[in-house]
PDB file of C-alpha atoms in Angstrom:
ATOM      1  CA  MET P   1     213.455-109.394  23.076  1.00 47.00           C
ATOM      2  CA  ARG P   2     210.572-109.432  25.559  1.00 50.00           C
ATOM      3  CA  TRP P   3     208.811-106.607  23.751  1.00 47.00           C
ATOM      4  CA  LEU P   4     209.085-108.506  20.490  1.00 48.00           C
ATOM      5  CA  ARG P   5     207.486-111.566  22.060  1.00 53.00           C
ATOM      6  CA  GLY P   6     204.727-109.325  23.412  1.00 49.00           C
ATOM      7  CA  VAL P   7     204.039-107.859  19.978  1.00 45.00           C
ATOM      8  CA  TRP P   8     203.972-111.349  18.454  1.00 47.00           C
ATOM      9  CA  GLN P   9     201.579-112.692  21.095  1.00 50.00           C
ATOM     10  CA  SER P  10     199.312-109.699  20.610  1.00 47.00           C
ATOM     11  CA  PHE P  11     199.362-110.304  16.862  1.00 47.00           C
ATOM     12  CA  ILE P  12     198.418-113.965  17.312  1.00 48.00           C
ATOM     13  CA  ARG P  13     195.659-113.093  19.787  1.00 47.00           C
ATOM     14  CA  THR P  14     194.180-110.606  17.319  1.00 49.00           C
ATOM     15  CA  LEU P  15     194.444-113.038  14.447  1.00 49.00           C
ATOM     16  CA  PHE P  16     192.620-115.833  16.176  1.00 49.00           C
ATOM     17  CA  ALA P  17     190.336-113.835  18.412  1.00 51.00           C
ATOM     18  CA  SER P  18     186.978-115.499  18.627  1.00 53.00           C
ATOM     19  CA  GLN P  19     184.255-113.811  16.609  1.00 59.00           C
ATOM     20  CA  PRO P  20     180.611-113.586  17.599  1.00 63.00           C
ATOM     21  CA  ASP P  21     178.328-116.187  16.059  1.00 73.00           C
ATOM     22  CA  SER P  22     176.136-113.625  14.358  1.00 82.00           C
ATOM     23  CA  ILE P  23     177.588-111.468  11.644  1.00 86.00           C
ATOM     24  CA  GLY P  24     176.980-107.736  11.806  1.00 87.00           C
ATOM     25  CA  ALA P  25     175.062-105.961   9.056  1.00 86.00           C
ATOM     26  CA  HIS P  26     178.041-103.824   8.147  1.00 90.00           C
ATOM     27  CA  GLU P  27     180.801-106.267   8.928  1.00 96.00           C
ATOM     28  CA  ARG P  28     183.767-106.336   6.559  1.00 97.00           C
ATOM     29  CA  LEU P  29     184.527-109.578   4.733  1.00 98.00           C
ATOM     30  CA  THR P  30     187.216-110.562   2.285  1.00 98.00           C
ATOM     31  CA  ARG P  31     187.519-113.131  -0.464  1.00 98.00           C
ATOM     32  CA  TYR P  32     191.102-114.186  -1.114  1.00 97.00           C
ATOM     33  CA  ILE P  33     192.038-114.544  -4.788  1.00 97.00           C
ATOM     34  CA  TYR P  34     194.520-117.197  -5.891  1.00 96.00           C
ATOM     35  CA  SER P  35     193.958-117.013  -9.673  1.00 95.00           C
ATOM     36  CA  SER P  36     195.627-114.183 -11.587  1.00 94.00           C
ATOM     37  CA  ARG P  37     192.704-114.135 -14.061  1.00 94.00           C
ATOM     38  CA  HIS P  38     190.174-113.357 -11.353  1.00 97.00           C
ATOM     39  CA  PHE P  39     190.974-109.676 -10.989  1.00 96.00           C
ATOM     40  CA  LYS P  40     192.227-106.765 -13.049  1.00 94.00           C
ATOM     41  CA  GLY P  41     194.746-104.688 -11.167  1.00 93.00           C
ATOM     42  CA  SER P  42     194.854-101.866 -13.746  1.00 92.00           C
ATOM     43  CA  SER P  43     191.160-101.065 -13.335  1.00 91.00           C
ATOM     44  CA  GLY P  44     190.802-102.268  -9.751  1.00 94.00           C
ATOM     45  CA  THR P  45     188.045-104.691 -10.656  1.00 95.00           C
ATOM     46  CA  VAL P  46     187.206-108.086  -9.220  1.00 97.00           C
ATOM     47  CA  GLU P  47     185.979-110.640 -11.736  1.00 97.00           C
ATOM     48  CA  PRO P  48     182.552-112.075 -10.894  1.00 98.00           C
ATOM     49  CA  ALA P  49     183.943-115.549 -11.644  1.00 98.00           C
ATOM     50  CA  ALA P  50     186.131-115.167  -8.541  1.00 98.00           C
ATOM     51  CA  LEU P  51     183.032-115.088  -6.342  1.00 98.00           C
ATOM     52  CA  MET P  52     181.129-118.040  -7.728  1.00 98.00           C
ATOM     53  CA  PRO P  53     180.300-120.725  -5.139  1.00 98.00           C
ATOM     54  CA  GLN P  54     182.371-123.853  -4.726  1.00 96.00           C
ATOM     55  CA  PRO P  55     180.700-126.695  -6.667  1.00 94.00           C
ATOM     56  CA  SER P  56     181.073-129.215  -3.848  1.00 94.00           C
ATOM     57  CA  THR P  57     179.407-127.048  -1.198  1.00 95.00           C
ATOM     58  CA  GLY P  58     177.431-124.416  -3.072  1.00 97.00           C
ATOM     59  CA  GLU P  59     179.060-121.787  -0.856  1.00 98.00           C
ATOM     60  CA  THR P  60     181.618-119.032  -1.332  1.00 98.00           C
ATOM     61  CA  SER P  61     184.356-118.973   1.266  1.00 97.00           C
ATOM     62  CA  VAL P  62     185.180-115.598   2.856  1.00 98.00           C
ATOM     63  CA  PHE P  63     186.894-114.310   5.995  1.00 97.00           C
ATOM     64  CA  ARG P  64     185.675-111.782   8.541  1.00 97.00           C
ATOM     65  CA  ILE P  65     188.274-109.044   8.823  1.00 97.00           C
ATOM     66  CA  ASP P  66     186.854-106.459  11.224  1.00 96.00           C
ATOM     67  CA  GLY P  67     189.425-105.483  13.830  1.00 94.00           C
ATOM     68  CA  LEU P  68     192.375-106.945  11.969  1.00 96.00           C
ATOM     69  CA  ARG P  69     195.440-105.027  10.902  1.00 96.00           C
ATOM     70  CA  THR P  70     196.299-105.053   7.195  1.00 96.00           C
ATOM     71  CA  ALA P  71     199.281-107.366   7.654  1.00 96.00           C
ATOM     72  CA  ALA P  72     197.163-109.863   9.581  1.00 96.00           C
ATOM     73  CA  ILE P  73     194.529-109.929   6.844  1.00 97.00           C
ATOM     74  CA  TRP P  74     197.147-110.799   4.226  1.00 96.00           C
ATOM     75  CA  GLU P  75     198.740-113.348   6.538  1.00 95.00           C
ATOM     76  CA  ILE P  76     195.485-115.285   6.868  1.00 95.00           C
ATOM     77  CA  GLY P  77     195.106-115.449   3.094  1.00 94.00           C
ATOM     78  CA  ALA P  78     198.646-116.629   2.541  1.00 91.00           C
ATOM     79  CA  GLY P  79     198.556-119.029   5.471  1.00 88.00           C
ATOM     80  CA  ILE P  80     195.411-120.954   4.627  1.00 84.00           C
ATOM     81  CA  ARG P  81     196.793-122.047   1.260  1.00 76.00           C
ATOM     82  CA  ARG P  82     200.437-122.459   2.235  1.00 72.00           C
ATOM     83  CA  ASP P  83     200.177-126.259   2.132  1.00 74.00           C
ATOM     84  CA  SER P  84     198.810-126.272  -1.414  1.00 72.00           C
ATOM     85  CA  LYS P  85     201.467-123.753  -2.509  1.00 75.00           C
ATOM     86  CA  ARG P  86     198.883-121.407  -4.008  1.00 84.00           C
ATOM     87  CA  THR P  87     200.033-117.839  -4.510  1.00 91.00           C
ATOM     88  CA  LEU P  88     197.802-115.199  -2.975  1.00 95.00           C
ATOM     89  CA  HIS P  89     197.381-112.574  -5.706  1.00 96.00           C
ATOM     90  CA  ALA P  90     194.751-110.247  -4.296  1.00 97.00           C
ATOM     91  CA  ARG P  91     191.702-109.962  -2.137  1.00 98.00           C
ATOM     92  CA  ALA P  92     188.214-108.644  -2.693  1.00 98.00           C
ATOM     93  CA  ASP P  93     186.807-106.739   0.284  1.00 98.00           C
ATOM     94  CA  LEU P  94     183.066-106.463   0.678  1.00 97.00           C
ATOM     95  CA  THR P  95     180.502-105.988   3.422  1.00 97.00           C
ATOM     96  CA  THR P  96     177.696-108.094   4.746  1.00 97.00           C
ATOM     97  CA  ARG P  97     175.344-105.427   3.444  1.00 97.00           C
ATOM     98  CA  SER P  98     176.520-105.908  -0.150  1.00 97.00           C
ATOM     99  CA  VAL P  99     175.992-109.661   0.202  1.00 98.00           C
ATOM    100  CA  VAL P 100     172.413-109.096   1.331  1.00 97.00           C
ATOM    101  CA  GLU P 101     171.849-106.566  -1.465  1.00 96.00           C
ATOM    102  CA  ALA P 102     172.885-109.309  -3.901  1.00 96.00           C
ATOM    103  CA  GLU P 103     170.061-111.409  -2.398  1.00 96.00           C
ATOM    104  CA  LEU P 104     172.502-113.758  -0.674  1.00 98.00           C
ATOM    105  CA  LEU P 105     173.359-114.495   2.957  1.00 97.00           C
ATOM    106  CA  VAL P 106     176.522-114.865   4.971  1.00 97.00           C
ATOM    107  CA  GLU P 107     177.036-117.061   8.020  1.00 96.00           C
ATOM    108  CA  PRO P 108     180.023-118.004  10.190  1.00 95.00           C
ATOM    109  CA  ARG P 109     181.615-121.358   9.376  1.00 93.00           C
ATOM    110  CA  ARG P 110     184.424-122.211  11.770  1.00 91.00           C
ATOM    111  CA  PRO P 111     187.024-123.615  11.705  1.00 90.00           C
ATOM    112  CA  PRO P 112     189.220-121.871  10.879  1.00 92.00           C
ATOM    113  CA  GLU P 113     188.627-118.844  13.047  1.00 92.00           C
ATOM    114  CA  ARG P 114     187.060-115.885  11.227  1.00 95.00           C
ATOM    115  CA  HIS P 115     185.901-118.112   8.377  1.00 96.00           C
ATOM    116  CA  ALA P 116     182.422-117.540   6.947  1.00 97.00           C
ATOM    117  CA  VAL P 117     180.505-118.552   3.857  1.00 97.00           C
ATOM    118  CA  ILE P 118     178.199-116.816   1.430  1.00 98.00           C
ATOM    119  CA  ILE P 119     175.124-118.983   1.013  1.00 98.00           C
ATOM    120  CA  GLY P 120     171.719-118.892  -0.641  1.00 98.00           C
ATOM    121  CA  TRP P 121     172.980-119.146  -4.210  1.00 98.00           C
ATOM    122  CA  PRO P 122     170.263-119.977  -6.748  1.00 98.00           C
ATOM    123  CA  ASP P 123     170.198-123.343  -8.517  1.00 97.00           C
ATOM    124  CA  ASP P 124     170.352-121.899 -12.028  1.00 97.00           C
ATOM    125  CA  LYS P 125     173.814-121.167 -13.307  1.00 98.00           C
ATOM    126  CA  ASP P 126     172.849-117.931 -15.044  1.00 98.00           C
ATOM    127  CA  ALA P 127     171.177-116.643 -11.859  1.00 98.00           C
ATOM    128  CA  ARG P 128     174.357-117.452  -9.906  1.00 98.00           C
ATOM    129  CA  MET P 129     176.399-115.540 -12.480  1.00 98.00           C
ATOM    130  CA  SER P 130     174.076-112.580 -12.085  1.00 98.00           C
ATOM    131  CA  ARG P 131     174.456-112.569  -8.277  1.00 98.00           C
ATOM    132  CA  ALA P 132     178.232-112.864  -8.635  1.00 98.00           C
ATOM    133  CA  GLN P 133     178.206-109.814 -10.916  1.00 97.00           C
ATOM    134  CA  MET P 134     176.293-107.844  -8.283  1.00 97.00           C
ATOM    135  CA  LEU P 135     178.729-108.932  -5.578  1.00 97.00           C
ATOM    136  CA  ALA P 136     181.775-108.099  -7.719  1.00 97.00           C
ATOM    137  CA  ALA P 137     180.395-104.621  -8.393  1.00 96.00           C
ATOM    138  CA  ALA P 138     180.357-104.016  -4.643  1.00 96.00           C
ATOM    139  CA  CYS P 139     183.863-105.363  -4.012  1.00 97.00           C
ATOM    140  CA  ARG P 140     186.990-103.360  -3.445  1.00 97.00           C
ATOM    141  CA  LEU P 141     190.085-104.945  -4.956  1.00 98.00           C
ATOM    142  CA  LEU P 142     193.367-104.967  -3.075  1.00 98.00           C
ATOM    143  CA  VAL P 143     196.406-106.466  -4.782  1.00 97.00           C
ATOM    144  CA  ALA P 144     198.707-108.488  -2.530  1.00 95.00           C
ATOM    145  CA  PRO P 145     201.913-106.778  -1.470  1.00 91.00           C
ATOM    146  CA  SER P 146     205.118-108.105  -3.001  1.00 81.00           C
ATOM    147  CA  PRO P 147     206.688-110.824  -0.855  1.00 69.00           C
TER     148      PRO P 147
ATOM    149  CA  MET R   1     195.598-138.335 -22.152  1.00 36.00           C
ATOM    150  CA  SER R   2     197.308-135.311 -20.664  1.00 38.00           C
ATOM    151  CA  ALA R   3     195.410-132.089 -20.075  1.00 39.00           C
ATOM    152  CA  THR R   4     197.494-130.372 -22.738  1.00 36.00           C
ATOM    153  CA  ALA R   5     196.787-133.031 -25.331  1.00 33.00           C
ATOM    154  CA  THR R   6     193.082-132.967 -24.519  1.00 36.00           C
ATOM    155  CA  LEU R   7     192.777-129.248 -24.967  1.00 37.00           C
ATOM    156  CA  VAL R   8     194.954-128.961 -28.046  1.00 34.00           C
ATOM    157  CA  ALA R   9     193.185-131.786 -29.815  1.00 35.00           C
ATOM    158  CA  PHE R  10     189.594-130.712 -29.226  1.00 39.00           C
ATOM    159  CA  ASP R  11     187.437-130.752 -32.308  1.00 38.00           C
ATOM    160  CA  PRO R  12     184.637-128.221 -32.460  1.00 46.00           C
ATOM    161  CA  GLY R  13     182.002-130.761 -33.464  1.00 45.00           C
ATOM    162  CA  VAL R  14     178.839-128.701 -33.018  1.00 48.00           C
ATOM    163  CA  SER R  15     175.294-128.520 -34.296  1.00 53.00           C
ATOM    164  CA  ASP R  16     174.400-127.779 -37.920  1.00 57.00           C
ATOM    165  CA  ASP R  17     173.119-124.356 -36.884  1.00 51.00           C
ATOM    166  CA  ALA R  18     176.390-123.485 -35.234  1.00 46.00           C
ATOM    167  CA  GLN R  19     178.351-124.849 -38.204  1.00 52.00           C
ATOM    168  CA  ALA R  20     176.357-122.584 -40.488  1.00 50.00           C
ATOM    169  CA  LEU R  21     176.918-119.632 -38.190  1.00 42.00           C
ATOM    170  CA  ARG R  22     180.584-120.351 -38.089  1.00 46.00           C
ATOM    171  CA  ALA R  23     180.816-120.453 -41.877  1.00 48.00           C
ATOM    172  CA  ARG R  24     178.876-117.213 -42.179  1.00 43.00           C
ATOM    173  CA  LEU R  25     180.897-115.445 -39.526  1.00 41.00           C
ATOM    174  CA  ALA R  26     184.294-116.843 -40.410  1.00 49.00           C
ATOM    175  CA  PRO R  27     186.948-114.143 -40.446  1.00 48.00           C
ATOM    176  CA  GLU R  28     187.626-112.879 -43.931  1.00 51.00           C
ATOM    177  CA  ASP R  29     190.516-110.503 -43.525  1.00 53.00           C
ATOM    178  CA  SER R  30     193.872-110.988 -41.900  1.00 60.00           C
ATOM    179  CA  SER R  31     193.298-108.608 -38.948  1.00 63.00           C
ATOM    180  CA  VAL R  32     190.125-110.457 -37.940  1.00 62.00           C
ATOM    181  CA  ALA R  33     191.925-113.757 -38.353  1.00 70.00           C
ATOM    182  CA  ALA R  34     194.724-112.491 -36.109  1.00 72.00           C
ATOM    183  CA  THR R  35     192.188-111.419 -33.487  1.00 72.00           C
ATOM    184  CA  TYR R  36     190.556-114.827 -33.657  1.00 80.00           C
ATOM    185  CA  GLN R  37     193.926-116.528 -33.277  1.00 85.00           C
ATOM    186  CA  GLY R  38     194.739-114.335 -30.270  1.00 88.00           C
ATOM    187  CA  LEU R  39     191.473-115.267 -28.580  1.00 92.00           C
ATOM    188  CA  ALA R  40     191.952-118.941 -29.429  1.00 93.00           C
ATOM    189  CA  TRP R  41     195.335-118.753 -27.738  1.00 93.00           C
ATOM    190  CA  GLU R  42     193.867-116.998 -24.683  1.00 93.00           C
ATOM    191  CA  LEU R  43     191.146-119.634 -24.492  1.00 95.00           C
ATOM    192  CA  GLN R  44     193.723-122.372 -24.484  1.00 94.00           C
ATOM    193  CA  GLU R  45     195.854-120.583 -21.874  1.00 94.00           C
ATOM    194  CA  ALA R  46     192.863-120.095 -19.567  1.00 95.00           C
ATOM    195  CA  ALA R  47     191.800-123.718 -19.963  1.00 95.00           C
ATOM    196  CA  LEU R  48     195.298-125.008 -19.281  1.00 94.00           C
ATOM    197  CA  GLU R  49     195.619-122.889 -16.139  1.00 94.00           C
ATOM    198  CA  ALA R  50     192.443-124.543 -14.878  1.00 96.00           C
ATOM    199  CA  ALA R  51     193.217-128.051 -16.093  1.00 95.00           C
ATOM    200  CA  VAL R  52     193.814-129.576 -12.665  1.00 94.00           C
ATOM    201  CA  PRO R  53     191.472-129.953  -9.674  1.00 94.00           C
ATOM    202  CA  ASN R  54     191.673-127.144  -7.099  1.00 93.00           C
ATOM    203  CA  TRP R  55     193.307-124.799  -9.621  1.00 94.00           C
ATOM    204  CA  ASP R  56     191.701-121.815  -7.853  1.00 94.00           C
ATOM    205  CA  GLY R  57     192.604-122.836  -4.294  1.00 93.00           C
ATOM    206  CA  TYR R  58     188.929-123.440  -3.465  1.00 94.00           C
ATOM    207  CA  GLY R  59     188.425-126.916  -4.879  1.00 93.00           C
ATOM    208  CA  GLY R  60     187.606-125.605  -8.357  1.00 96.00           C
ATOM    209  CA  LYS R  61     186.739-128.203 -11.000  1.00 97.00           C
ATOM    210  CA  PRO R  62     189.065-128.546 -13.970  1.00 97.00           C
ATOM    211  CA  VAL R  63     187.949-127.555 -17.462  1.00 97.00           C
ATOM    212  CA  GLU R  64     186.531-130.563 -19.293  1.00 96.00           C
ATOM    213  CA  ARG R  65     186.960-131.382 -22.948  1.00 94.00           C
ATOM    214  CA  GLY R  66     183.282-130.733 -23.725  1.00 95.00           C
ATOM    215  CA  THR R  67     183.587-127.288 -22.152  1.00 96.00           C
ATOM    216  CA  ALA R  68     186.553-126.419 -24.348  1.00 95.00           C
ATOM    217  CA  ILE R  69     184.691-127.622 -27.443  1.00 94.00           C
ATOM    218  CA  ALA R  70     181.643-125.490 -26.632  1.00 95.00           C
ATOM    219  CA  ALA R  71     183.792-122.440 -25.910  1.00 96.00           C
ATOM    220  CA  ARG R  72     185.657-122.905 -29.151  1.00 93.00           C
ATOM    221  CA  ALA R  73     182.369-123.032 -31.071  1.00 94.00           C
ATOM    222  CA  PHE R  74     181.285-119.741 -29.497  1.00 95.00           C
ATOM    223  CA  LEU R  75     184.622-118.185 -30.218  1.00 94.00           C
ATOM    224  CA  ARG R  76     184.156-119.017 -33.902  1.00 91.00           C
ATOM    225  CA  ALA R  77     180.742-117.337 -33.832  1.00 93.00           C
ATOM    226  CA  LEU R  78     182.004-114.036 -32.386  1.00 93.00           C
ATOM    227  CA  GLN R  79     181.340-111.166 -34.744  1.00 91.00           C
ATOM    228  CA  PRO R  80     184.333-109.184 -35.973  1.00 89.00           C
ATOM    229  CA  THR R  81     182.692-105.894 -34.927  1.00 90.00           C
ATOM    230  CA  TRP R  82     182.331-106.951 -31.297  1.00 93.00           C
ATOM    231  CA  PRO R  83     184.926-105.852 -28.735  1.00 93.00           C
ATOM    232  CA  MET R  84     187.371-108.503 -27.583  1.00 93.00           C
ATOM    233  CA  PRO R  85     186.106-110.442 -24.563  1.00 96.00           C
ATOM    234  CA  LYS R  86     188.214-111.552 -21.632  1.00 95.00           C
ATOM    235  CA  ILE R  87     188.300-115.313 -21.164  1.00 96.00           C
ATOM    236  CA  LEU R  88     188.010-116.732 -17.650  1.00 96.00           C
ATOM    237  CA  VAL R  89     187.252-119.983 -15.876  1.00 98.00           C
ATOM    238  CA  ASP R  90     184.980-120.260 -12.821  1.00 98.00           C
ATOM    239  CA  ALA R  91     184.855-122.735  -9.919  1.00 98.00           C
ATOM    240  CA  ASP R  92     182.595-125.088 -11.911  1.00 98.00           C
ATOM    241  CA  GLY R  93     185.297-125.390 -14.575  1.00 98.00           C
ATOM    242  CA  ASP R  94     183.073-123.425 -16.968  1.00 98.00           C
ATOM    243  CA  ILE R  95     184.633-121.024 -19.446  1.00 98.00           C
ATOM    244  CA  TRP R  96     183.403-117.404 -19.459  1.00 98.00           C
ATOM    245  CA  PHE R  97     183.561-114.885 -22.268  1.00 98.00           C
ATOM    246  CA  GLN R  98     183.280-111.557 -20.512  1.00 97.00           C
ATOM    247  CA  TRP R  99     182.902-107.985 -21.704  1.00 97.00           C
ATOM    248  CA  GLN R 100     183.317-105.345 -19.035  1.00 95.00           C
ATOM    249  CA  ARG R 101     183.206-101.546 -19.157  1.00 93.00           C
ATOM    250  CA  ASP R 102     183.559-101.305 -15.378  1.00 91.00           C
ATOM    251  CA  SER R 103     182.424-103.305 -12.373  1.00 89.00           C
ATOM    252  CA  SER R 104     178.767-102.281 -12.729  1.00 92.00           C
ATOM    253  CA  ARG R 105     178.579-102.696 -16.517  1.00 96.00           C
ATOM    254  CA  THR R 106     179.471-106.212 -17.506  1.00 97.00           C
ATOM    255  CA  PHE R 107     178.153-109.087 -19.593  1.00 98.00           C
ATOM    256  CA  ALA R 108     179.323-112.703 -19.718  1.00 98.00           C
ATOM    257  CA  VAL R 109     178.480-115.955 -21.450  1.00 98.00           C
ATOM    258  CA  ALA R 110     179.623-119.200 -19.810  1.00 98.00           C
ATOM    259  CA  PHE R 111     179.928-122.691 -21.258  1.00 98.00           C
ATOM    260  CA  GLY R 112     180.103-126.007 -19.428  1.00 97.00           C
ATOM    261  CA  PRO R 113     180.615-129.582 -20.593  1.00 96.00           C
ATOM    262  CA  SER R 114     176.992-129.946 -21.791  1.00 96.00           C
ATOM    263  CA  GLY R 115     177.574-127.212 -24.368  1.00 95.00           C
ATOM    264  CA  ALA R 116     174.750-125.081 -22.961  1.00 97.00           C
ATOM    265  CA  ALA R 117     175.336-121.345 -22.797  1.00 98.00           C
ATOM    266  CA  HIS R 118     174.499-119.424 -19.620  1.00 98.00           C
ATOM    267  CA  TYR R 119     174.617-115.652 -19.824  1.00 98.00           C
ATOM    268  CA  ALA R 120     174.282-112.795 -17.365  1.00 98.00           C
ATOM    269  CA  GLY R 121     174.622-109.065 -17.622  1.00 98.00           C
ATOM    270  CA  LEU R 122     174.751-106.199 -15.179  1.00 96.00           C
ATOM    271  CA  LEU R 123     174.036-103.104 -17.218  1.00 92.00           C
ATOM    272  CA  GLY R 124     173.975-100.283 -14.726  1.00 84.00           C
ATOM    273  CA  ARG R 125     170.780-100.732 -12.764  1.00 84.00           C
ATOM    274  CA  SER R 126     169.297-103.390 -15.010  1.00 92.00           C
ATOM    275  CA  ARG R 127     170.125-107.060 -14.962  1.00 95.00           C
ATOM    276  CA  THR R 128     169.632-109.836 -17.453  1.00 95.00           C
ATOM    277  CA  HIS R 129     170.341-113.547 -17.369  1.00 97.00           C
ATOM    278  CA  GLY R 130     169.270-116.693 -19.178  1.00 98.00           C
ATOM    279  CA  GLU R 131     170.264-119.891 -20.896  1.00 97.00           C
ATOM    280  CA  GLU R 132     170.458-121.349 -24.390  1.00 96.00           C
ATOM    281  CA  THR R 133     171.055-125.020 -25.070  1.00 95.00           C
ATOM    282  CA  THR R 134     173.786-124.314 -27.610  1.00 93.00           C
ATOM    283  CA  VAL R 135     175.422-121.576 -29.661  1.00 94.00           C
ATOM    284  CA  ASN R 136     172.480-120.411 -31.787  1.00 95.00           C
ATOM    285  CA  GLU R 137     170.956-117.306 -33.348  1.00 95.00           C
ATOM    286  CA  ARG R 138     169.040-116.410 -30.176  1.00 96.00           C
ATOM    287  CA  LEU R 139     172.210-116.434 -28.113  1.00 97.00           C
ATOM    288  CA  LEU R 140     174.044-114.287 -30.624  1.00 96.00           C
ATOM    289  CA  GLU R 141     171.141-111.817 -30.632  1.00 96.00           C
ATOM    290  CA  VAL R 142     171.256-111.564 -26.834  1.00 96.00           C
ATOM    291  CA  VAL R 143     175.000-110.979 -26.950  1.00 97.00           C
ATOM    292  CA  ALA R 144     174.654-108.364 -29.698  1.00 96.00           C
ATOM    293  CA  ARG R 145     171.924-106.509 -27.780  1.00 95.00           C
ATOM    294  CA  SER R 146     173.870-106.584 -24.523  1.00 96.00           C
ATOM    295  CA  LEU R 147     177.073-105.387 -26.153  1.00 96.00           C
ATOM    296  CA  ALA R 148     175.157-102.560 -27.824  1.00 95.00           C
ATOM    297  CA  GLU R 149     174.062-101.479 -24.328  1.00 94.00           C
ATOM    298  CA  LEU R 150     177.561-101.829 -22.942  1.00 94.00           C
ATOM    299  CA  TYR R 151     179.227-100.008 -25.834  1.00 93.00           C
ATOM    300  CA  PRO R 152     176.526 -97.625 -27.162  1.00 88.00           C
ATOM    301  CA  ASP R 153     179.013 -95.420 -28.998  1.00 79.00           C
ATOM    302  CA  ALA R 154     180.650 -98.273 -30.827  1.00 71.00           C
ATOM    303  CA  LEU R 155     177.849-100.700 -31.571  1.00 66.00           C
ATOM    304  CA  ARG R 156     174.305-100.401 -32.862  1.00 58.00           C
ATOM    305  CA  VAL R 157     171.775-103.200 -33.099  1.00 52.00           C
ATOM    306  CA  THR R 158     170.254-103.415 -36.559  1.00 50.00           C
ATOM    307  CA  ALA R 159     166.943-105.111 -37.297  1.00 42.00           C
TER     308      ALA R 159
END
């Protein structure tokens, strides 16, 4: 069983490995999706509404996923909402570059480890919708594997 | 009052302009009426799914009664020739009517509790966005123009 413990410890180390404070220009990010209306699996599209900023903070929560294995990426998404019993339906992968092209910014926001936020959203609702549409167009949808 | 009761009982009390629009655009045949009923049901489903705080796992606001009323008024103003929109709720608790050809060709109108309409469109390389204080002729013209761009083979804008 020693090898199994080794694999597990390696997995945990990877999952919580400290990330640099600055985010790379081509770094991969993901937005976890907990609402079944916020994506369309048949066409592989992410709904812009899924990317709108949180009203209390004005920021969109994302995770930095460079260097993570697929299973670890899904585990973070499921784990962070385990207490609230939200079902993880999908995730929207994007890059820092696509955030900047949508005239927004991304910055690290720990804890938890690997957490970051998309900031710089305009005050006007319609302008925020427009930026969310640009972001969604650049996203790649991945539907969560069956449990 | 429970969330269900609130949403079922909402009364689309809207401006005179919108009332007139609604009367003019009211479905006349049974297929249009069925489409309207289907959308009304989807609207209610979407609102109920987002009727509690943190419904999206990110601290999303619940849909308020005023939002549902405004969305219902817009739903009644939809033209029978327009494609069916998808109905969504965002983190603000606002209800979106969205038409989407693909991820880079999309148009949406969102309503919040004030009844104001916010719209945005990504039409290939061009973008549009703006606001109207209520469901009015200007809003419907913007929607018609945007849908004609999204669905050029199916819709034409007439003067």
